[in-house]
Coordinates of C-alpha atoms (C1' of nucleotides) in Angstrom, one line a residue:
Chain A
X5 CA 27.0 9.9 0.7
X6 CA 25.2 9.4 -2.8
X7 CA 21.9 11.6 -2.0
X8 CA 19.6 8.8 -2.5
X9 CA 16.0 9.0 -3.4
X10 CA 14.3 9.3 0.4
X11 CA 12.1 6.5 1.0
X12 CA 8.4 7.4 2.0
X13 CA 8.5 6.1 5.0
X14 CA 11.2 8.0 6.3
X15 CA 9.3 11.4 4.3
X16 CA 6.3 10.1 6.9
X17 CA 8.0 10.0 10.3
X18 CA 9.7 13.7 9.5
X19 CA 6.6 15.3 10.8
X20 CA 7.3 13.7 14.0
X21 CA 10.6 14.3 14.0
X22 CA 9.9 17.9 13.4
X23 CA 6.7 17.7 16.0
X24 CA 9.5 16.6 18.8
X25 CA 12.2 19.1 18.0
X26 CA 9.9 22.2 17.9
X27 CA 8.7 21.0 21.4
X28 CA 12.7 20.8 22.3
X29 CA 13.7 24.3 20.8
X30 CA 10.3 26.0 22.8
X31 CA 12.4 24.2 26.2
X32 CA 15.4 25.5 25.0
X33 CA 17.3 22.8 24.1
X34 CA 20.2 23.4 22.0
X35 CA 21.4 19.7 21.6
X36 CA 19.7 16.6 21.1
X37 CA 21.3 12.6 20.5
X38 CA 19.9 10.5 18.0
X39 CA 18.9 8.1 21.0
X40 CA 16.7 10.2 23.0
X41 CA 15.0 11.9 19.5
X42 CA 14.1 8.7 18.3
X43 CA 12.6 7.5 22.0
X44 CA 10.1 10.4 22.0
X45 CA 9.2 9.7 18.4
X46 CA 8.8 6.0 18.7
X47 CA 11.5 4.4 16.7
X48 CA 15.1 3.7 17.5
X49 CA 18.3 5.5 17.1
X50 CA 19.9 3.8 13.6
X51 CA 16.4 4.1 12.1
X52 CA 16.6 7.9 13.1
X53 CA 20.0 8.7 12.1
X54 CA 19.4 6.7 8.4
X55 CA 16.5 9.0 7.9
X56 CA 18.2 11.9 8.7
X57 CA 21.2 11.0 6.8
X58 CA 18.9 11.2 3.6
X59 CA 18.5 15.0 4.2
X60 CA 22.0 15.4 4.2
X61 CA 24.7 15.2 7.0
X62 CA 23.4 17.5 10.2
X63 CA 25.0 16.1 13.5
X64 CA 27.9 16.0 15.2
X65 CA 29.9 13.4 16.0
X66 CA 30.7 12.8 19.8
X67 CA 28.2 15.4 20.1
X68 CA 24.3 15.0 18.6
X69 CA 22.2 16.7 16.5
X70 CA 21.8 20.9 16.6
X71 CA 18.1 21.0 17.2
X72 CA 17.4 24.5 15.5
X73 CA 19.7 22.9 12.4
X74 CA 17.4 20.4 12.3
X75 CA 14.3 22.3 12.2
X76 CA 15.3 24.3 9.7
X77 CA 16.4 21.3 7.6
X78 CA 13.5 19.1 8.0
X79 CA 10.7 21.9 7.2
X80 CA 13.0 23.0 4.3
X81 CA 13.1 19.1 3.1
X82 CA 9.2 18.7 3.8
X83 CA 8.8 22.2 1.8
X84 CA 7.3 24.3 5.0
X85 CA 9.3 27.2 4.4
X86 CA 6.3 28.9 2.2
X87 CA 2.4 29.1 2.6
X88 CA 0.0 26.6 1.7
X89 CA -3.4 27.2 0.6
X90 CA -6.2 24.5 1.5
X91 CA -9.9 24.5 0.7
X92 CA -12.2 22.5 3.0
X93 CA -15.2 20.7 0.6
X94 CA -18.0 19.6 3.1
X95 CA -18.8 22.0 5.6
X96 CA -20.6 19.1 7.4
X97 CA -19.8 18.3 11.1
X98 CA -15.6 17.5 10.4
X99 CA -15.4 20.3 8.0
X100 CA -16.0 23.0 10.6
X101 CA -13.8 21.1 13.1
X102 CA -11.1 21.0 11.0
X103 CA -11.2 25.0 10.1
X104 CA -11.5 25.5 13.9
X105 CA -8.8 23.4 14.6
X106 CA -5.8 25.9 15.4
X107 CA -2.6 24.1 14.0
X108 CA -2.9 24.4 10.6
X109 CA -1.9 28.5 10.2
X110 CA 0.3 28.2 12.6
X111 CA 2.1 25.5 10.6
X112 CA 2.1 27.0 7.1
X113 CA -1.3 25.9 6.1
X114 CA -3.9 28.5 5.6
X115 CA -7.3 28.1 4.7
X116 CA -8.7 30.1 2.2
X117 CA -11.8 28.5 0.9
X118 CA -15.0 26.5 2.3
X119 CA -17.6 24.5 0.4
X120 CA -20.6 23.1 0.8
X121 CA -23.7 22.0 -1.3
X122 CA -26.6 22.8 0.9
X123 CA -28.1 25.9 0.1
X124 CA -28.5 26.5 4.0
X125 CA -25.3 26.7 4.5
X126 CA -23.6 28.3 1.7
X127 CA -23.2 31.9 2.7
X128 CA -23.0 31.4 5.9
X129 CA -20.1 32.3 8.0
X130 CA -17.7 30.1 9.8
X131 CA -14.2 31.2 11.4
X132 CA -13.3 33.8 9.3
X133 CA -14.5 32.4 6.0
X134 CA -17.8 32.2 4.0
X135 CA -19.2 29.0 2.6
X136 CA -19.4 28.5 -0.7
X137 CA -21.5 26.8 -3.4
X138 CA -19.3 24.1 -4.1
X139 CA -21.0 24.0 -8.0
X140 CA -18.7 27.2 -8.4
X141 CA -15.5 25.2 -6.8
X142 CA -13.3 26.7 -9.5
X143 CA -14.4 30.0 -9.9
X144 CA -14.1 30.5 -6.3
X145 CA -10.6 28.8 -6.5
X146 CA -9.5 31.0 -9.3
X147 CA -10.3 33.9 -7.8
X148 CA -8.6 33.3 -4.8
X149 CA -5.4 32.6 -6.6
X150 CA -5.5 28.8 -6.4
X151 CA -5.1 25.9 -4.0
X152 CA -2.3 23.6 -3.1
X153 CA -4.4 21.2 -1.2
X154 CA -7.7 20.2 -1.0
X155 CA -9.3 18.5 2.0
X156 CA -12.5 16.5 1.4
X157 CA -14.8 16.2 4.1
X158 CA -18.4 15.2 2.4
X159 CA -20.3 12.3 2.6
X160 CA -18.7 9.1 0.7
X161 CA -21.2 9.5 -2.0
X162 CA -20.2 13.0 -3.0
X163 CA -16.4 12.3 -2.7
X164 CA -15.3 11.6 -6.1
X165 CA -17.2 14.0 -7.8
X166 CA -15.6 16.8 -5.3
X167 CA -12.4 15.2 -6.1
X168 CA -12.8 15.6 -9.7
X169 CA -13.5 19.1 -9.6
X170 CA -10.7 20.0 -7.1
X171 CA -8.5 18.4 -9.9
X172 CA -10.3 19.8 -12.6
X173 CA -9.4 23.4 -10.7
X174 CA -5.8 22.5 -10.6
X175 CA -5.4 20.9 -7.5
X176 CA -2.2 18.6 -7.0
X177 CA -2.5 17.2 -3.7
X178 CA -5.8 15.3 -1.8
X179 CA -6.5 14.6 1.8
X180 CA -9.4 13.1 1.8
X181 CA -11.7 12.2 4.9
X182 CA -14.7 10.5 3.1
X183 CA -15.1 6.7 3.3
X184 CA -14.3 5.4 -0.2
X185 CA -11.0 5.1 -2.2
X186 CA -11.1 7.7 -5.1
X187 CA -9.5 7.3 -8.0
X188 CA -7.0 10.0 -9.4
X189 CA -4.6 10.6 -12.2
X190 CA -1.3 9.7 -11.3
X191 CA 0.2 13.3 -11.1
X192 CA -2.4 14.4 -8.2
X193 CA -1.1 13.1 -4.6
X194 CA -3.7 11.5 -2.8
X195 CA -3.8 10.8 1.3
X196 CA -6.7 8.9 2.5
X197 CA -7.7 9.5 6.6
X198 CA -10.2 6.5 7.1
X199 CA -11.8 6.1 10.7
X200 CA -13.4 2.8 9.9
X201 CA -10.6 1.6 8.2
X202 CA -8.8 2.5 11.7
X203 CA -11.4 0.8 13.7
X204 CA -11.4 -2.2 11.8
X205 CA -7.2 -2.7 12.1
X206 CA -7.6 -2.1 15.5
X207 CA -10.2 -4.9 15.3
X208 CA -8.0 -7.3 14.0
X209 CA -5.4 -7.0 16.7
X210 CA -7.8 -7.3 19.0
X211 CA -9.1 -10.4 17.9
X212 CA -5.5 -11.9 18.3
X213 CA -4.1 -13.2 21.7
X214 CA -2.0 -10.9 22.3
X215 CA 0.8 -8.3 20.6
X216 CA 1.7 -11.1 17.6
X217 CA 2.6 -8.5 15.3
X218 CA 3.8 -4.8 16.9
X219 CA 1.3 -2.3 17.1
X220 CA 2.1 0.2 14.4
X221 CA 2.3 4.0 15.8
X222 CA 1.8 6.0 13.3
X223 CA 1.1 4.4 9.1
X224 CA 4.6 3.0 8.2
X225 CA 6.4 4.4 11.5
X226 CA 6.0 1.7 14.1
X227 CA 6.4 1.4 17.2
X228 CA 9.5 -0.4 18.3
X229 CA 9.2 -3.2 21.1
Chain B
X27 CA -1.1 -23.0 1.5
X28 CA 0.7 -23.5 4.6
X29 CA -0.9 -21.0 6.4
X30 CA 1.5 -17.8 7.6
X31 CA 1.1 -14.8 9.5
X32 CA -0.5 -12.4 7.7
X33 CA 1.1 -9.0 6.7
X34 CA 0.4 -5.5 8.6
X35 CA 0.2 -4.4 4.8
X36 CA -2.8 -7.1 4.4
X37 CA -4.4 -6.1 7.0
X38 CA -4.6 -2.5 6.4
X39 CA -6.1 -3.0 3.0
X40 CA -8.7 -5.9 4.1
X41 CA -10.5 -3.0 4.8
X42 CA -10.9 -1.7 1.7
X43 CA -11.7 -5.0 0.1
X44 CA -14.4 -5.3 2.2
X45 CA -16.0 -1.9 1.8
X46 CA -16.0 -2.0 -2.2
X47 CA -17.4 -5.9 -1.9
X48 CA -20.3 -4.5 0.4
X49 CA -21.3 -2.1 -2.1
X50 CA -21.1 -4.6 -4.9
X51 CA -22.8 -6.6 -2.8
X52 CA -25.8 -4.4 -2.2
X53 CA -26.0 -3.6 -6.3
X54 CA -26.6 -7.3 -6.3
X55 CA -23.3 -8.5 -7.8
X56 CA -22.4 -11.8 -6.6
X57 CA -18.9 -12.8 -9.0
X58 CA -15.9 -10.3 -9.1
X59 CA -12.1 -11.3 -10.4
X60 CA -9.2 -10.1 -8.7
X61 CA -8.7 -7.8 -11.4
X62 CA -11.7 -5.5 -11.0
X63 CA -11.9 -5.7 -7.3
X64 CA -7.9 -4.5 -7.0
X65 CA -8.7 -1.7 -9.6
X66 CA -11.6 -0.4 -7.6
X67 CA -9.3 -0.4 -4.5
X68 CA -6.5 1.1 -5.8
X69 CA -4.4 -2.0 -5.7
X70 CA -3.3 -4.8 -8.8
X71 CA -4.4 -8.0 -8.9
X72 CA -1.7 -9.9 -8.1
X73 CA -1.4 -8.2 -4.4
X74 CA -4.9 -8.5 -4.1
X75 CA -5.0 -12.5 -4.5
X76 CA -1.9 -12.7 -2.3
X77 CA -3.8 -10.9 0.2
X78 CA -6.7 -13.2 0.1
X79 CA -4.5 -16.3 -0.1
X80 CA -3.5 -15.5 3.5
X81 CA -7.2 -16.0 4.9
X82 CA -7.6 -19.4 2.4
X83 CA -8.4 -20.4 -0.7
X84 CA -12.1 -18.9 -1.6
X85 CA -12.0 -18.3 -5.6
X86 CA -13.1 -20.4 -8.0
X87 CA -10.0 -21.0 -11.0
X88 CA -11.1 -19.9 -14.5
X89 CA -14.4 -17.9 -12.7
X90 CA -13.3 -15.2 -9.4
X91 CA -14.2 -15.0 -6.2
X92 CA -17.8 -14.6 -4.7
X93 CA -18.6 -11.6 -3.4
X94 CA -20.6 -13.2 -0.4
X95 CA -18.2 -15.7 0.8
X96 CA -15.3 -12.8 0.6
X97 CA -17.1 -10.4 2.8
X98 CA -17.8 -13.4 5.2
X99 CA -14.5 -14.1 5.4
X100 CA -12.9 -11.0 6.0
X101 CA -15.4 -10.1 8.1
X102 CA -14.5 -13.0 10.1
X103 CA -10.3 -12.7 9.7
X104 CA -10.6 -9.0 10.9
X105 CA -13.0 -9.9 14.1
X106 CA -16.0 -7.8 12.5
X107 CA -18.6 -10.4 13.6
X108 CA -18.9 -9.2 17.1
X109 CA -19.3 -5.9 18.5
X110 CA -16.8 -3.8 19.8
X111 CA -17.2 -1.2 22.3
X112 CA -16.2 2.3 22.3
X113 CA -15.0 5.3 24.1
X114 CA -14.7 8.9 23.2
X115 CA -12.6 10.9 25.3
X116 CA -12.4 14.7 24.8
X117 CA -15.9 16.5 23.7
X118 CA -14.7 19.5 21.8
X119 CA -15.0 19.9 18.0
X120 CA -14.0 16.7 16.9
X121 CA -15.4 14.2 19.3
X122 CA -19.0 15.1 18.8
X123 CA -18.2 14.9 14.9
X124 CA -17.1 11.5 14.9
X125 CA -20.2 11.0 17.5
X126 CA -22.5 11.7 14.8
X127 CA -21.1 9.7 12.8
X128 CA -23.6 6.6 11.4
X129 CA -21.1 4.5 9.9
X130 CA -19.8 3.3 13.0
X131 CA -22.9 1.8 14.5
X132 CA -23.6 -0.2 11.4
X133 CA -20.1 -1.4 11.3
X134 CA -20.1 -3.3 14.7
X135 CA -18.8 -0.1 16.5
X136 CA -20.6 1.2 19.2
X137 CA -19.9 4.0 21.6
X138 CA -20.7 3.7 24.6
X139 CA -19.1 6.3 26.7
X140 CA -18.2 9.9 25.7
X141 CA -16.1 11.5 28.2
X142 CA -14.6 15.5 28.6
X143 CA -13.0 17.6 31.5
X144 CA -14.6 20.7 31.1
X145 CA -17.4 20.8 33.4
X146 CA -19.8 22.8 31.0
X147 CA -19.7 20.2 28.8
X148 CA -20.3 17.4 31.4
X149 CA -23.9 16.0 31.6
X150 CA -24.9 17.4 28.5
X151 CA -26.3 15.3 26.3
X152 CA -25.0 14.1 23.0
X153 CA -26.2 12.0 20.8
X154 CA -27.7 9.3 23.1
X155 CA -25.2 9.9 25.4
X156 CA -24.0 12.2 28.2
X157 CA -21.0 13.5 28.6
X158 CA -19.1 12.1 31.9
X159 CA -16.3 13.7 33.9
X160 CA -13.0 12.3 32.8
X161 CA -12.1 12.3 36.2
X162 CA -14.5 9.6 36.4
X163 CA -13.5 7.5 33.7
X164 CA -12.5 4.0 35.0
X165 CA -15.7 4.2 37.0
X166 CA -17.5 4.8 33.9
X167 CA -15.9 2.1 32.0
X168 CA -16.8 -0.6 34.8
X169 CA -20.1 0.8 34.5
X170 CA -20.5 0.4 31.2
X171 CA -19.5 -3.1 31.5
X172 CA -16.1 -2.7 29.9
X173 CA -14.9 -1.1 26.7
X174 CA -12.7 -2.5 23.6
X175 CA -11.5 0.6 21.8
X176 CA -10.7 4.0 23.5
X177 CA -10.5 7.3 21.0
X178 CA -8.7 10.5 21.7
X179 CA -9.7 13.7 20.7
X180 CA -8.3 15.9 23.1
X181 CA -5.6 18.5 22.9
X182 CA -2.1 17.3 22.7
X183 CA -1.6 18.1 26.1
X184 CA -4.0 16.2 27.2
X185 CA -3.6 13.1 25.3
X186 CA -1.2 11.1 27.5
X187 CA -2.5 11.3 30.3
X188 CA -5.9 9.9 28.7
X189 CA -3.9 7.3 27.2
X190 CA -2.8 6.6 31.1
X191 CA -6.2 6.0 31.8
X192 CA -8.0 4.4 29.4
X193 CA -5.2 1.9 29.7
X194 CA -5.5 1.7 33.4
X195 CA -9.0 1.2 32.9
X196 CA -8.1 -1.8 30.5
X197 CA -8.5 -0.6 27.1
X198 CA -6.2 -2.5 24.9
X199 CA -6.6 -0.6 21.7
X200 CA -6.4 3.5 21.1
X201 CA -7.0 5.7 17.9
X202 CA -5.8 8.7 18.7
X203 CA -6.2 12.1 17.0
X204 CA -4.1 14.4 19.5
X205 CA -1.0 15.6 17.6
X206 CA 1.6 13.8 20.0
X207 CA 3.3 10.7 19.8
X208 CA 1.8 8.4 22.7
X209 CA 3.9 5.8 24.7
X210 CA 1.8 2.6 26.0
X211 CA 3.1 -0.5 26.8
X212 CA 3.9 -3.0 23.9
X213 CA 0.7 -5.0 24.8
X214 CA -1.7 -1.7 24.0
X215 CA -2.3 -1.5 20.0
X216 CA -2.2 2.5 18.9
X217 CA -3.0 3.8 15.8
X218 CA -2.5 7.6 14.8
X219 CA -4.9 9.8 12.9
X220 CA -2.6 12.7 12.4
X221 CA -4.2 15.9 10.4
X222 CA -0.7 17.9 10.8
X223 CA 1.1 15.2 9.6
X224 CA -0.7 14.4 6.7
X225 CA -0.8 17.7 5.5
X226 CA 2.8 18.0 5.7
X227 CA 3.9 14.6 4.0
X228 CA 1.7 15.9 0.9
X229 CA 3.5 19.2 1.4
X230 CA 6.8 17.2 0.5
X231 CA 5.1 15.8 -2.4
X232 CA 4.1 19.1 -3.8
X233 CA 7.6 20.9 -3.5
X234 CA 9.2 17.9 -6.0
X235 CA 8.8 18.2 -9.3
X236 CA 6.3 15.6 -10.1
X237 CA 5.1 12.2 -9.2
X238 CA 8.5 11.1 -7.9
X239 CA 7.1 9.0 -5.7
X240 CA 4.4 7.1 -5.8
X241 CA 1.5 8.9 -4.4
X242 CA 0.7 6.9 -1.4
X243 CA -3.4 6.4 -1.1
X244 CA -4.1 4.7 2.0
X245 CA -0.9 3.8 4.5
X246 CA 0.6 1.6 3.4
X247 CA -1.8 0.5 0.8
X248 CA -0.3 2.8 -2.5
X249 CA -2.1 2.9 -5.3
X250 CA -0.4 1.8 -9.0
X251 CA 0.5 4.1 -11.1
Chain C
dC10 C1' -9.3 -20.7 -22.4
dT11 C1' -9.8 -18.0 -18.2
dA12 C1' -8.8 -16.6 -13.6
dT13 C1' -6.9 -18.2 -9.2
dG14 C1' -3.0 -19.6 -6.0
dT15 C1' 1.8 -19.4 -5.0
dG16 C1' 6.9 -20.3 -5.1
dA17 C1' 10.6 -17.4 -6.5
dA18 C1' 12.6 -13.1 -7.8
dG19 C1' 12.8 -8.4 -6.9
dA20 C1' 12.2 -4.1 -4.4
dA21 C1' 11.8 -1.4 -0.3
dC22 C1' 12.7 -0.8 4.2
dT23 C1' 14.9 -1.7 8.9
dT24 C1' 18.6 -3.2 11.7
dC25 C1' 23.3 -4.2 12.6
dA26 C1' 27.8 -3.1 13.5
dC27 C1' 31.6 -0.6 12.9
dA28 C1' 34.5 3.1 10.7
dG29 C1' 35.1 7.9 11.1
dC30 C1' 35.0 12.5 13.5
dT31 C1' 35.2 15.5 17.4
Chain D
dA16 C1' 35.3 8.1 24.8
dG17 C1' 31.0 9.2 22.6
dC18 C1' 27.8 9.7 18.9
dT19 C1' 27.1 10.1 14.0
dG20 C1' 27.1 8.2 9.2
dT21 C1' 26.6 4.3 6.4
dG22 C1' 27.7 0.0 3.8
dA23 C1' 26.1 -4.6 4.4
dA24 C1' 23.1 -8.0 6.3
dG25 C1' 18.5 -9.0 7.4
dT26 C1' 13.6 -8.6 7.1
dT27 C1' 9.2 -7.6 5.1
dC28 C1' 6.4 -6.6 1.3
dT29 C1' 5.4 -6.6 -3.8
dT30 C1' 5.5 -8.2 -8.4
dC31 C1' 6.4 -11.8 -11.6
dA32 C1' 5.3 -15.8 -14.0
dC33 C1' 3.5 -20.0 -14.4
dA34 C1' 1.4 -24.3 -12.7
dT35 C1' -3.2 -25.5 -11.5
dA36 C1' -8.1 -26.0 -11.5
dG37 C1' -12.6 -25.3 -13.5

DNA sequence: CTATGTGAAGAACTTCACAGCT
DNA sequence: AGCTGTGAAGTTCTTCACATAG
């Protein structure tokens, strides 16, 4: 095939995809079929194999898909083959959960600054990792060698100033945590996780009789039914 | 119009509508056009009016839209005029941080049940709340007269098997934050919060050149660039 | 003259259905 | 025979462009 440009919803259900394969491969299952991929992911086998068949051309016919080929394909395609270095702003109540929570270095994304603006808790320890004045954002990201990501867990009215200096250190990429939409130049990638915004979709459906449009899963990947 | 069903897309930026007209709202402006209101969300005016075309006709031609009337009636279209009732399953890091978090009250959301397995952390109290034995939970939830939304935030592991539950108990809506992709019946309406996955769809965006793709800001909801 | 509301065109994504390998 | 890979058809969502109303 042409190598098209991937769509993003296909980019989006790859982490699950991947999620589902490392599960596999710890089992010790060699071979997997598009079919029983996609049931455990929550799609269906023709949307699987399309997505896949962006990446390049990994199965077997007859036969299914090599589950450690795959890995190695879909981390390469996502870009988890190197480190990436994430600075937590807002060392609130999610800030410290987030840094506790485990996954991250074990999935290529290590943690290498925390800020905060209350004097009480800058210098304090947490995990393995000092708070920091977030008025020194890029100093301390400078002399860490720089960030890939930054995570913003503050308070909706500190957001966008945060997000400007993250982007002002040389930040590309946002995941940001705090209630409002923030604005961005276009070169700086920007992922907004919005519990309110959650609620209130779940809200909706509820309000409806029953199941008139499908529950969506995961963002773009739904659910089939 | 003749009135149609309303786009997942739609829905999943009603929310951020109504969260920028609130804020006008409380700075006392009572007339916003398309235009401004779809810049400050991220969105362009022309998706923004199709959006509010599906709920009716509420803008004035040659004027905009006021800002009362629109957060009446999305409040109404996404069922945010009652109160929902919540449950938080899985008392670790995360659960007590979205416990202490005030938006939900004020938004119609309230939690009325926190649950966890561990029995160190059972009949502690949080918040206004103490923590009850999971074991316990449809109990609880009769107790309680009943809940609306259930919310995960225990380990994968332990996430399906809540999900079991809280549907057995009748919850017909979940949010879950476990890193696992839950099955429920087609009746049960799920939506993912997925740190991992985030983090690894803006991975892919950083190992591309530049700005390929859009960056996406909320879901489905991308911004213009 | 300004800003909404909306058919129609266009783009993006999903599903179908079958050809092509093993 | 069995399962992948993929054009083509179908569906859903977005953007355009202009009629319509104040």
């Amino acid at each position: 095939m042409k190598r098209k440009k991937i769509p993003q919803t296909t980019i989006a259900r790859l982490p699950l995809y991947l999620r589902h394969l490392l599960k596999l491969a710890r089992k010790g299952v060699r071979i997997i079929s598009s079919y029983e991929l996609a049931e455990h992911v929550g799609t269906n086998a023709a949307q699987l194999r399309k997505d896949l068949s962006y990446l390049g051309e990994f199965g077997t016919r007859g036969v299914g898909y090599d589950v450690g080929e795959l890995i190695r394909q879909i981390s390469k395609c996502l870009g988890l083959t190197r480190e990436w270095k994430v600075a937590i702003v807002g060392m609130g109540k999610l800030g410290p959960a987030l840094l506790g929570y485990k996954g991250f270095e074990q999935e290529g994304f290590k943690i290498v600054a925390i800020f905060d603006k209350n004097p009480k808790k800058i210098g304090k320890k947490m995990g393995n990792l000092v708070v920091s004045d977030v008025t020194n954002l890029k100093e301390v990201i400078e002399k860490v060698g720089g960030v890939d990501i930054g995570i913003i867990t503050t308070p909706a009215s500190a957001a966008q100033k945060v997000a400007d200096q993250l982007i002002e250190a040389g930040i590309r990429a946002i995941l940001n945590f705090a209630p409002v939409t923030l604005e961005v130049p276009s070169h700086v990638f920007l992922r907004q996780v919005d519990l309110s915004t959650e609620l209130q979709i779940l809200s909706y459906y509820l309000t409806r009789p029953f199941k008139f449009p499908p529950p969506c899963g995961y963002c773009e990947a739904n659910r089939d039914l």
